CSV table of C-alpha atoms and ligand atoms in Angstrom, one decimal:
chain,number,residue,atom,x,y,z
W,96,MET,CA,-0.6,0.0,0.3
W,97,SER,CA,1.3,3.1,-1.1
W,98,ARG,CA,-0.5,5.0,0.9
W,99,THR,CA,-3.1,5.2,4.0
W,100,ALA,CA,-6.6,7.5,4.8
W,101,GLY,CA,-8.9,7.1,7.2
W,102,VAL,CA,-12.7,6.9,5.5
W,103,VAL,CA,-11.8,7.6,1.2
W,104,ILE,CA,-15.4,7.8,-0.1
W,105,VAL,CA,-15.7,6.8,-4.0
W,106,GLY,CA,-17.3,10.0,-6.1
W,107,GLY,CA,-17.6,13.0,-6.3
W,108,GLY,CA,-21.5,13.5,-6.9
W,109,VAL,CA,-23.7,15.4,-4.7
W,110,THR,CA,-23.7,11.9,-1.9
W,111,GLY,CA,-20.1,12.4,-1.7
W,112,THR,CA,-19.8,15.7,-1.0
W,113,SER,CA,-22.3,16.0,1.0
W,114,LEU,CA,-20.8,12.9,3.4
W,115,ALA,CA,-16.9,14.6,3.3
W,116,PHE,CA,-18.4,17.7,4.2
W,117,HIS,CA,-20.2,15.7,7.4
W,118,LEU,CA,-17.6,13.5,8.2
W,119,ALA,CA,-15.3,16.0,8.2
W,120,SER,CA,-17.5,18.4,10.0
W,121,ARG,CA,-17.1,15.3,12.4
W,122,GLY,CA,-14.1,16.4,13.0
W,123,VAL,CA,-13.6,12.4,11.1
W,124,ARG,CA,-9.8,13.0,10.0
W,125,ASP,CA,-7.9,11.8,7.2
W,126,VAL,CA,-11.1,11.8,4.9
W,127,LEU,CA,-10.3,10.6,1.5
W,128,LEU,CA,-12.6,11.6,-1.6
W,129,LEU,CA,-11.7,10.0,-4.8
W,130,GLU,CA,-13.3,12.0,-8.2
W,131,ARG,CA,-12.2,9.2,-11.3
W,132,THR,CA,-13.1,13.0,-13.7
W,133,ALA,CA,-14.1,16.1,-11.8
W,134,LEU,CA,-16.4,17.0,-9.4
W,135,ALA,CA,-20.8,16.4,-10.3
W,136,ALA,CA,-19.1,15.3,-14.1
W,137,GLY,CA,-22.7,11.5,-13.4
W,138,GLY,CA,-25.9,12.3,-12.4
W,139,THR,CA,-25.2,16.1,-10.6
W,140,GLY,CA,-24.1,17.5,-13.8
W,141,ARG,CA,-27.5,16.3,-15.3
W,142,SER,CA,-29.7,16.5,-13.0
W,143,VAL,CA,-33.1,18.8,-12.8
W,144,GLY,CA,-32.7,19.5,-9.7
W,145,ILE,CA,-36.1,20.4,-8.0
W,146,ILE,CA,-37.0,20.1,-4.4
W,147,ARG,CA,-40.2,18.9,-3.6
W,148,GLN,CA,-41.3,17.5,-0.4
W,149,LEU,CA,-44.2,14.6,-1.5
W,150,TYR,CA,-42.9,11.4,0.3
W,151,PRO,CA,-44.5,8.5,0.8
W,152,THR,CA,-43.1,7.1,3.5
W,153,ARG,CA,-42.1,9.2,7.4
W,154,GLU,CA,-38.4,8.9,6.5
W,155,THR,CA,-38.5,10.3,3.3
W,156,SER,CA,-40.4,13.3,4.0
W,157,GLN,CA,-38.0,13.4,7.4
W,158,MET,CA,-35.0,13.4,5.3
W,159,VAL,CA,-36.1,16.3,2.9
W,160,LYS,CA,-37.8,18.6,5.3
W,161,ARG,CA,-33.6,18.2,6.9
W,162,SER,CA,-32.4,19.1,3.4
W,163,LEU,CA,-35.3,21.8,2.5
W,164,ALA,CA,-33.5,23.6,5.6
W,165,VAL,CA,-30.6,23.4,4.4
W,166,PHE,CA,-31.0,24.2,1.7
W,167,GLN,CA,-32.1,27.5,2.3
W,168,ARG,CA,-30.2,28.7,4.1
W,169,PHE,CA,-27.0,26.7,2.5
W,170,ARG,CA,-24.6,29.6,2.7
W,171,GLU,CA,-24.7,30.0,6.6
W,172,ALA,CA,-24.2,26.1,6.7
W,173,VAL,CA,-22.3,25.6,4.3
W,174,GLY,CA,-20.9,27.9,3.1
W,175,GLY,CA,-20.8,28.8,-1.3
W,176,ASP,CA,-24.6,29.1,-3.5
W,177,ALA,CA,-26.2,26.0,-4.2
W,178,GLY,CA,-28.5,27.8,-6.8
W,179,PHE,CA,-31.1,27.5,-4.5
W,180,VAL,CA,-35.2,29.9,-5.9
W,181,GLY,CA,-38.1,28.8,-3.1
W,182,CYS,CA,-41.0,29.4,-6.3
W,183,GLY,CA,-42.9,26.7,-4.7
W,184,ALA,CA,-44.3,23.3,-6.4
W,185,LEU,CA,-47.9,22.6,-7.7
W,186,ILE,CA,-48.4,18.3,-8.1
W,187,GLY,CA,-50.8,17.3,-9.7
W,188,VAL,CA,-53.3,14.6,-9.2
W,189,ALA,CA,-55.9,12.1,-10.5
W,190,PRO,CA,-58.9,12.3,-9.0
W,191,GLY,CA,-58.3,8.2,-8.1
W,192,MET,CA,-55.0,9.8,-6.0
W,193,ARG,CA,-56.7,11.9,-4.3
W,194,ALA,CA,-57.5,9.5,-1.0
W,195,THR,CA,-53.6,9.2,-0.5
W,196,LEU,CA,-52.5,12.5,-1.4
W,197,GLU,CA,-54.7,13.3,1.9
W,198,ALA,CA,-53.2,10.2,3.5
W,199,THR,CA,-49.6,11.1,2.6
W,200,VAL,CA,-50.5,14.4,3.2
W,201,ALA,CA,-50.9,14.1,6.9
W,202,THR,CA,-47.6,12.4,7.4
W,203,GLN,CA,-46.2,15.3,6.0
W,204,ARG,CA,-47.5,17.4,8.4
W,205,ALA,CA,-46.9,15.3,11.3
W,206,VAL,CA,-43.1,16.0,10.5
W,207,GLY,CA,-43.5,19.9,10.3
W,208,ILE,CA,-44.1,19.8,6.1
W,209,ARG,CA,-46.1,23.0,4.6
W,210,ALA,CA,-48.1,21.5,2.1
W,211,GLU,CA,-52.1,22.6,1.5
W,212,ILE,CA,-54.1,20.6,-0.7
W,213,LEU,CA,-55.7,23.1,-3.5
W,214,GLU,CA,-59.1,21.7,-4.7
W,215,PRO,CA,-58.7,22.4,-8.7
W,216,SER,CA,-59.9,25.1,-8.8
W,217,ASP,CA,-58.0,27.4,-6.7
W,218,ALA,CA,-54.5,25.7,-8.4
W,219,ALA,CA,-55.5,29.5,-10.2
W,220,ARG,CA,-54.9,31.1,-7.1
W,221,VAL,CA,-51.2,30.3,-7.3
W,222,GLU,CA,-50.3,29.5,-10.3
W,223,PRO,CA,-53.6,30.4,-13.3
W,224,ARG,CA,-51.4,29.1,-16.6
W,225,ILE,CA,-51.6,25.0,-15.5
W,226,ASP,CA,-54.4,23.6,-16.8
W,227,ALA,CA,-56.1,22.2,-13.2
W,228,SER,CA,-59.6,20.8,-15.3
W,229,GLY,CA,-59.5,17.3,-15.1
W,230,LEU,CA,-57.1,16.4,-11.6
W,231,GLY,CA,-58.3,15.3,-8.7
W,232,ALA,CA,-56.2,17.6,-6.4
W,233,VAL,CA,-53.3,20.1,-6.9
W,234,LEU,CA,-50.8,19.9,-3.9
W,235,TRP,CA,-48.8,23.1,-3.1
W,236,GLU,CA,-45.4,23.4,-1.5
W,237,PRO,CA,-45.0,26.9,-0.8
W,238,GLU,CA,-41.0,26.0,-0.4
W,239,SER,CA,-39.9,24.5,-2.3
W,240,GLY,CA,-38.3,25.4,-5.3
W,241,TYR,CA,-35.3,24.3,-7.3
W,242,GLY,CA,-31.0,24.2,-6.2
W,243,ASP,CA,-28.6,23.9,-8.5
W,244,PRO,CA,-27.2,20.4,-8.2
W,245,ALA,CA,-23.2,20.8,-9.9
W,246,ALA,CA,-23.2,24.2,-7.2
W,247,VAL,CA,-24.0,22.1,-4.7
W,248,ALA,CA,-21.1,18.8,-5.1
W,249,THR,CA,-19.1,22.6,-5.2
W,250,ALA,CA,-20.0,23.6,-3.1
W,251,TYR,CA,-19.8,20.5,-0.4
W,252,ALA,CA,-16.0,20.0,-1.4
W,253,ASP,CA,-15.0,23.6,-1.2
W,254,ALA,CA,-15.9,23.4,2.5
W,255,ALA,CA,-14.8,19.4,3.3
W,256,ARG,CA,-11.4,20.4,2.0
W,257,ARG,CA,-11.8,23.7,4.2
W,258,LEU,CA,-12.1,20.8,7.1
W,259,GLY,CA,-9.8,19.2,6.0
W,260,ALA,CA,-11.5,16.8,3.6
W,261,ARG,CA,-8.8,15.3,0.4
W,262,ILE,CA,-10.7,15.5,-3.0
W,263,GLU,CA,-8.7,14.2,-5.1
W,264,GLN,CA,-10.4,14.1,-8.9
W,265,GLY,CA,-8.9,12.6,-12.3
W,266,VAL,CA,-8.8,9.4,-10.1
W,267,GLU,CA,-10.4,6.6,-10.5
W,268,VAL,CA,-11.0,3.0,-8.6
W,269,ALA,CA,-10.4,0.0,-10.0
W,270,ALA,CA,-10.9,-1.8,-6.9
W,271,THR,CA,-12.4,-1.9,-3.9
W,272,LEU,CA,-9.7,-4.2,-1.9
W,273,THR,CA,-10.8,-7.0,1.4
W,274,ALA,CA,-9.4,-8.8,4.1
W,275,GLY,CA,-11.3,-11.4,4.9
W,276,GLU,CA,-14.7,-10.3,5.4
W,277,ARG,CA,-13.8,-6.6,6.1
W,278,VAL,CA,-12.6,-3.9,3.0
W,279,ALA,CA,-9.0,-3.1,3.4
W,280,GLY,CA,-8.9,0.0,0.9
W,281,VAL,CA,-9.3,0.5,-2.8
W,282,ALA,CA,-6.5,0.4,-5.7
W,283,THR,CA,-5.9,3.5,-8.0
W,284,THR,CA,-6.3,2.4,-12.2
W,285,ARG,CA,-2.9,4.3,-11.5
W,286,GLY,CA,-1.7,1.2,-10.3
W,287,GLU,CA,-2.0,3.2,-6.6
W,288,ARG,CA,-3.6,0.6,-3.9
W,289,ILE,CA,-4.8,3.6,-0.7
W,290,ALA,CA,-4.7,1.1,2.9
W,291,ALA,CA,-8.4,2.6,4.8
W,292,PRO,CA,-10.6,0.6,7.7
W,293,VAL,CA,-13.6,2.5,5.8
W,294,VAL,CA,-15.0,3.0,2.3
W,295,VAL,CA,-18.2,4.5,0.7
W,296,ASP,CA,-18.8,3.8,-2.3
W,297,ALA,CA,-21.2,6.7,-3.9
W,298,ALA,CA,-20.0,6.4,-7.3
W,299,GLY,CA,-24.1,7.1,-8.5
W,300,LEU,CA,-24.9,5.4,-11.7
W,301,TRP,CA,-21.6,3.6,-10.8
W,302,ALA,CA,-21.9,2.2,-7.7
W,303,GLY,CA,-22.8,-1.2,-8.7
W,304,ALA,CA,-19.6,-2.1,-10.2
W,305,VAL,CA,-17.2,-0.4,-7.9
W,306,ALA,CA,-19.6,-2.6,-5.2
W,307,ARG,CA,-19.6,-5.5,-7.6
W,308,THR,CA,-14.8,-5.3,-7.0
W,309,ALA,CA,-15.3,-5.7,-3.0
W,310,GLY,CA,-18.4,-9.4,-4.5
W,311,VAL,CA,-21.2,-6.9,-3.3
W,312,GLU,CA,-24.3,-7.0,-5.8
W,313,LEU,CA,-26.2,-4.2,-5.2
W,314,PRO,CA,-30.1,-4.2,-6.6
W,315,ILE,CA,-29.7,-0.9,-8.9
W,316,VAL,CA,-30.4,-0.2,-12.8
W,317,VAL,CA,-28.8,2.4,-14.5
W,318,GLY,CA,-32.1,3.6,-16.2
W,319,ARG,CA,-32.7,6.4,-18.9
W,320,HIS,CA,-34.4,10.0,-17.8
W,321,PRO,CA,-34.4,12.2,-20.9
W,322,VAL,CA,-34.6,16.1,-20.3
W,323,PHE,CA,-36.0,18.3,-22.7
W,324,VAL,CA,-35.4,22.2,-23.0
W,325,VAL,CA,-37.9,24.9,-24.0
W,326,GLU,CA,-37.6,28.5,-23.8
W,327,ARG,CA,-40.5,30.3,-23.0
W,328,ASP,CA,-41.9,33.0,-25.9
W,329,ALA,CA,-41.7,36.5,-24.3
W,330,ALA,CA,-45.9,36.6,-23.9
W,331,PHE,CA,-45.1,33.5,-21.5
W,332,GLY,CA,-44.9,36.3,-19.1
W,333,ARG,CA,-42.6,35.9,-15.3
W,334,PRO,CA,-41.9,32.0,-14.8
W,335,HIS,CA,-43.7,29.5,-13.5
W,336,PRO,CA,-43.0,27.4,-10.7
W,337,VAL,CA,-41.9,23.8,-10.4
W,338,TYR,CA,-45.0,22.0,-11.5
W,339,LEU,CA,-45.4,18.0,-11.7
W,340,ASP,CA,-48.7,16.9,-12.6
W,341,LEU,CA,-49.3,13.1,-11.6
W,342,ALA,CA,-52.4,12.5,-14.0
W,343,GLY,CA,-51.1,14.3,-17.3
W,344,GLY,CA,-47.2,13.0,-16.4
W,345,ALA,CA,-45.4,15.9,-17.8
W,346,TYR,CA,-43.4,18.1,-15.2
W,347,VAL,CA,-41.6,21.5,-15.4
W,348,ARG,CA,-39.2,23.5,-13.8
W,349,PRO,CA,-38.2,27.0,-14.5
W,350,GLU,CA,-34.4,27.5,-15.2
W,351,THR,CA,-32.6,30.6,-16.3
W,352,GLY,CA,-33.2,32.4,-19.9
W,353,ASP,CA,-35.9,32.1,-20.2
W,354,LEU,CA,-35.9,28.3,-20.6
W,355,THR,CA,-37.6,25.2,-19.2
W,356,LEU,CA,-36.9,21.9,-18.1
W,357,THR,CA,-39.5,19.1,-18.6
W,358,GLY,CA,-39.8,15.6,-18.9
W,359,SER,CA,-41.5,12.5,-18.5
W,360,LEU,CA,-43.4,11.3,-15.1
W,361,ILE,CA,-45.1,8.2,-16.4
W,362,ASP,CA,-41.8,6.6,-18.5
W,363,ASP,CA,-41.0,3.6,-16.4
W,364,GLU,CA,-36.7,4.5,-16.4
W,365,ALA,CA,-36.7,0.9,-14.5
W,366,ARG,CA,-37.7,-0.5,-18.0
W,367,HIS,CA,-34.9,1.0,-20.3
W,368,PRO,CA,-31.2,0.8,-19.3
W,369,MET,CA,-28.5,2.4,-20.4
W,370,ASP,CA,-25.2,2.9,-20.2
W,371,PRO,CA,-23.7,5.2,-17.5
W,372,GLU,CA,-21.1,5.9,-20.3
W,373,ARG,CA,-23.7,7.9,-22.3
W,374,LEU,CA,-24.6,11.0,-20.3
W,375,GLY,CA,-25.3,14.0,-21.6
W,376,ASP,CA,-25.8,12.3,-25.1
W,377,PRO,CA,-28.2,14.5,-27.0
W,378,VAL,CA,-31.9,14.0,-27.4
W,379,SER,CA,-34.4,14.8,-30.3
W,380,LEU,CA,-37.4,16.3,-30.7
W,381,ALA,CA,-38.7,13.1,-32.2
W,382,GLU,CA,-38.3,11.2,-29.1
W,383,ALA,CA,-39.3,15.2,-26.9
W,384,GLU,CA,-42.3,14.9,-29.0
W,385,PRO,CA,-44.6,13.2,-26.9
W,386,ALA,CA,-43.8,14.5,-23.2
W,387,LEU,CA,-43.3,17.7,-25.1
W,388,ALA,CA,-47.5,17.3,-25.3
W,389,ARG,CA,-48.1,16.1,-22.5
W,390,THR,CA,-46.2,19.9,-20.6
W,391,SER,CA,-48.8,21.3,-23.4
W,392,ARG,CA,-51.7,19.9,-21.2
W,393,ALA,CA,-50.0,20.4,-17.9
W,394,LEU,CA,-48.8,24.2,-18.4
W,395,PRO,CA,-50.8,25.2,-22.3
W,396,ALA,CA,-48.4,28.3,-22.3
W,397,LEU,CA,-45.7,26.3,-23.3
W,398,ALA,CA,-47.2,24.9,-26.6
W,399,ARG,CA,-46.0,28.0,-27.4
W,400,ALA,CA,-42.1,27.4,-26.5
W,401,ARG,CA,-39.7,26.7,-28.6
W,402,TRP,CA,-37.9,23.3,-28.5
W,403,ARG,CA,-33.3,24.2,-27.1
W,404,GLY,CA,-32.4,20.9,-27.4
W,405,GLY,CA,-31.6,17.9,-24.2
W,406,TRP,CA,-30.1,15.3,-22.6
W,407,ALA,CA,-30.0,12.0,-22.5
W,408,GLY,CA,-29.9,11.6,-17.5
W,409,ALA,CA,-30.2,8.3,-15.9
W,410,PHE,CA,-31.1,6.9,-11.9
W,411,ASP,CA,-29.8,4.8,-10.6
W,412,ILE,CA,-32.9,3.3,-9.5
W,413,THR,CA,-33.5,0.6,-6.6
W,414,PRO,CA,-36.5,-2.1,-6.0
W,415,ASP,CA,-39.0,0.2,-3.9
W,416,TRP,CA,-37.2,3.7,-5.6
W,417,MET,CA,-35.4,4.3,-2.6
W,418,PRO,CA,-31.6,5.3,-1.4
W,419,ILE,CA,-29.2,2.2,-0.1
W,420,LEU,CA,-27.6,3.6,2.9
W,421,ASP,CA,-25.8,0.8,5.1
W,422,GLU,CA,-23.2,-1.0,5.2
W,423,SER,CA,-22.0,-3.8,2.7
W,424,PRO,CA,-21.6,-7.3,3.9
W,425,VAL,CA,-18.1,-6.3,4.2
W,426,ARG,CA,-18.0,-5.0,7.0
W,427,GLY,CA,-16.0,-1.3,6.6
W,428,LEU,CA,-17.6,-0.7,2.7
W,429,TRP,CA,-20.8,1.7,3.5
W,430,ILE,CA,-23.5,1.4,0.4
W,431,ALA,CA,-24.8,5.5,-0.4
W,432,ALA,CA,-26.3,4.8,-3.6
W,433,GLY,CA,-29.4,3.9,-5.6
W,434,MET,CA,-31.1,7.1,-5.6
W,435,SER,CA,-33.8,6.3,-8.0
W,436,GLY,CA,-33.9,10.0,-8.6
W,437,HIS,CA,-34.1,12.0,-5.4
W,438,GLY,CA,-30.7,12.0,-5.1
W,439,PHE,CA,-30.5,15.7,-5.1
W,440,LYS,CA,-32.9,17.3,-2.8
W,441,LEU,CA,-31.6,14.1,0.1
W,442,ALA,CA,-28.6,14.8,-0.7
W,443,PRO,CA,-27.5,17.7,2.8
W,444,ALA,CA,-29.9,15.0,5.0
W,445,VAL,CA,-27.6,11.2,3.1
W,446,GLY,CA,-24.8,13.3,4.1
W,447,GLU,CA,-25.4,13.6,8.0
W,448,HIS,CA,-27.5,10.5,7.6
W,449,LEU,CA,-24.3,8.5,6.6
W,450,ALA,CA,-21.8,10.3,8.4
W,451,ALA,CA,-23.5,9.3,11.4
W,452,LEU,CA,-23.9,5.9,10.3
W,453,VAL,CA,-20.2,5.7,10.2
W,454,THR,CA,-19.6,7.2,13.0
W,455,GLY,CA,-21.7,5.0,15.2
W,456,ALA,CA,-23.6,7.3,16.1
W,457,VAL,CA,-27.7,7.3,15.8
W,458,PRO,CA,-28.4,9.1,12.8
W,459,PRO,CA,-31.6,11.5,12.8
W,460,VAL,CA,-33.8,9.3,10.4
W,461,ASP,CA,-34.5,5.7,11.8
W,462,PRO,CA,-31.9,4.1,9.2
W,463,ALA,CA,-34.1,0.8,8.9
W,464,PRO,CA,-36.3,1.9,5.3
W,465,PHE,CA,-33.2,2.4,3.6
W,466,ARG,CA,-31.0,-0.5,4.0
W,467,LEU,CA,-29.5,-2.7,1.8
W,468,ALA,CA,-30.9,-5.9,3.5
W,469,ARG,CA,-34.8,-4.6,3.2
W,470,PHE,CA,-35.2,-5.9,-0.7
W,471,GLY,CA,-34.8,-9.9,-0.5
W,472,SER,CA,-35.0,-11.6,-4.1
W,473,ALA,CA,-37.7,-8.2,-4.0
W,474,ALA,CA,-37.8,-7.3,-7.4
W,475,ALA,CA,-38.3,-4.2,-9.0
W,476,SER,CA,-41.6,-2.4,-8.6
W,477,GLY,CA,-43.1,1.0,-9.5
W,478,THR,CA,-42.7,4.1,-11.5
W,479,PHE,CA,-41.0,7.2,-10.1
W,480,ALA,CA,-43.9,8.8,-9.9
W,481,THR,CA,-45.1,6.3,-7.0
W,482,SER,CA,-42.0,8.0,-5.3
W,483,TYR,CA,-44.6,10.3,-4.5
W,484,LEU,CA,-47.5,8.6,-2.9
W,485,GLY,CA,-46.5,4.9,-3.2
H,250,LIG,C1,-31.8,13.8,-15.8
H,250,LIG,C2,-32.0,13.6,-13.7
H,250,LIG,C3,-32.5,15.0,-13.2
H,250,LIG,C4,-33.0,14.6,-11.8
H,250,LIG,N1,-33.7,15.2,-11.5
H,250,LIG,C5,-33.8,15.4,-10.2
H,250,LIG,C6,-34.2,16.6,-9.1
H,250,LIG,O1,-35.1,16.5,-9.9
H,250,LIG,N2,-33.9,16.1,-8.0
H,250,LIG,C7,-33.7,15.3,-7.5
H,250,LIG,O2,-33.8,15.5,-6.1
H,250,LIG,N3,-33.1,14.3,-8.2
H,250,LIG,C8,-33.0,14.2,-9.0
H,250,LIG,N4,-32.2,13.4,-10.1
H,250,LIG,C9,-31.1,12.9,-9.5
H,250,LIG,C10,-30.6,13.2,-8.2
H,250,LIG,O3,-29.5,14.7,-9.4
H,250,LIG,C11,-29.1,12.2,-8.6
H,250,LIG,O4,-29.8,11.4,-7.7
H,250,LIG,C12,-27.8,12.6,-7.9
H,250,LIG,O5,-27.5,14.1,-8.6
H,250,LIG,C13,-26.7,11.6,-7.9
H,250,LIG,O6,-25.2,12.4,-7.1
H,250,LIG,P1,-24.8,11.1,-6.6
H,250,LIG,O7,-23.3,11.7,-6.3
H,250,LIG,O8,-25.2,9.6,-5.8
H,250,LIG,O9,-24.3,10.2,-8.1
H,250,LIG,P2,-23.2,10.7,-9.2
H,250,LIG,O10,-23.4,12.0,-9.8
H,250,LIG,O11,-23.6,9.7,-10.3
H,250,LIG,O12,-22.0,11.4,-9.1
H,250,LIG,C14,-21.4,9.7,-9.1
H,250,LIG,C15,-19.6,10.2,-9.0
H,250,LIG,O13,-19.0,8.9,-9.3
H,250,LIG,C16,-17.7,9.0,-10.3
H,250,LIG,N5,-17.8,7.4,-9.9
H,250,LIG,C17,-18.6,6.1,-10.4
H,250,LIG,N6,-17.6,5.9,-10.9
H,250,LIG,C18,-16.4,6.0,-10.0
H,250,LIG,C19,-15.2,5.5,-9.4
H,250,LIG,N7,-14.5,3.8,-10.0
H,250,LIG,N8,-14.1,5.4,-9.2
H,250,LIG,C20,-13.4,6.7,-9.0
H,250,LIG,N9,-14.7,7.8,-9.1
H,250,LIG,C21,-16.6,7.6,-9.8
H,250,LIG,C22,-18.6,9.8,-11.2
H,250,LIG,O14,-18.1,9.8,-11.6
H,250,LIG,C23,-19.5,10.5,-10.6
H,250,LIG,O15,-19.2,12.2,-10.3
H,250,LIG,C24,-31.8,13.2,-11.6
H,250,LIG,C25,-31.2,12.9,-11.9
H,250,LIG,C26,-31.1,12.7,-13.6
H,250,LIG,C27,-30.1,11.9,-13.8
């Protein structure tokens, strides 16, 4: 072994950098984050960055609430700018989903999340440009919004460095080393061996490949999720809020330069496996058209928007569309992956949670729903949309 570290984090996305910050904040010495290309080069740099709070479980709701509190005061909590825009989020549901929405919102309120169920006819009070006819209810989350995932990852890395962590870019982990049932460190593609008693696999879309080098199989599928970009015309006026139309199957979030990022909420990404090396590939208007038609039904004024392109994104999807935050069967090898399309908005709480677990402290949120063993032999079920309401 040519050098040592206390904790090696594999992956410099928003998960790995948040964890580096939280470990260093807890006084863990010798945190070393290895990123094979550049910070935020993975899913983080291709994310839409929406921060909504509607989740079907108490624990995920608690996590998103903790994270939102960080985004709202990011400069004081971490340093730097998260690009957080608290424009609010509207979530439209079909009539048949209203009862489930009411039950889920009760869970949310119990953990302190601000959310209001509106009659479809009242949604215009918040955003008159959405077409709420045909919906069963519209949820209004006044504190939600969106942020800048790459900026957040960079800010976490900067803050971790200030606290003594080492962040190395352009260093790829070729293998996770083991000694008996324990992790022993990592080997890089440059032939360097780094001894460490703790290794955290935060490699996002590549997490399965990293874990496999230690003989650990993760139940993660990399599924394609394309993002489409349109430019609003001058008549559109002020930017719209985040709108997630679960009934119609489309979402929109505003971007600077009169742009809107949009995509599908009805595709089952788990059934569209993608090579993560294709991340960021361009997408065609022909592919976008069905999703854009749904976007225009949800927010009709966007029907006049101009096509600006898009990119191929991908999610690291677990069978229940919730993250794995747990030690693997190889002692000392921890998994922070399978973010299933939620990894940006959960990143502050995920880093906090993992840092507690790794250091033997009690995490702020019950860890049971995020354990690796929860799946047994269960196959993937549900879609991205079911991660809102179950
Ligand atoms: C199109 C799209 C839209 C999304 N929209 C939202 C959203 O609206 N809201 C939300 O909350 N989430 C969203 N997400 C999900 C969220 O962005 C991701 O879950 C999150 O950014 C993942 O971060 P990560 O750090 O876990 O993984 P990544 O960002 O993928 O980081 C993993 C890193 O590991 C590195 N790596 C891989 N292998 C190795 C190795 N062997 N050695 C060293 N480094 C390695 C990679 O280069 C990469 O930088 C979206 C994702 C995509 C793709």
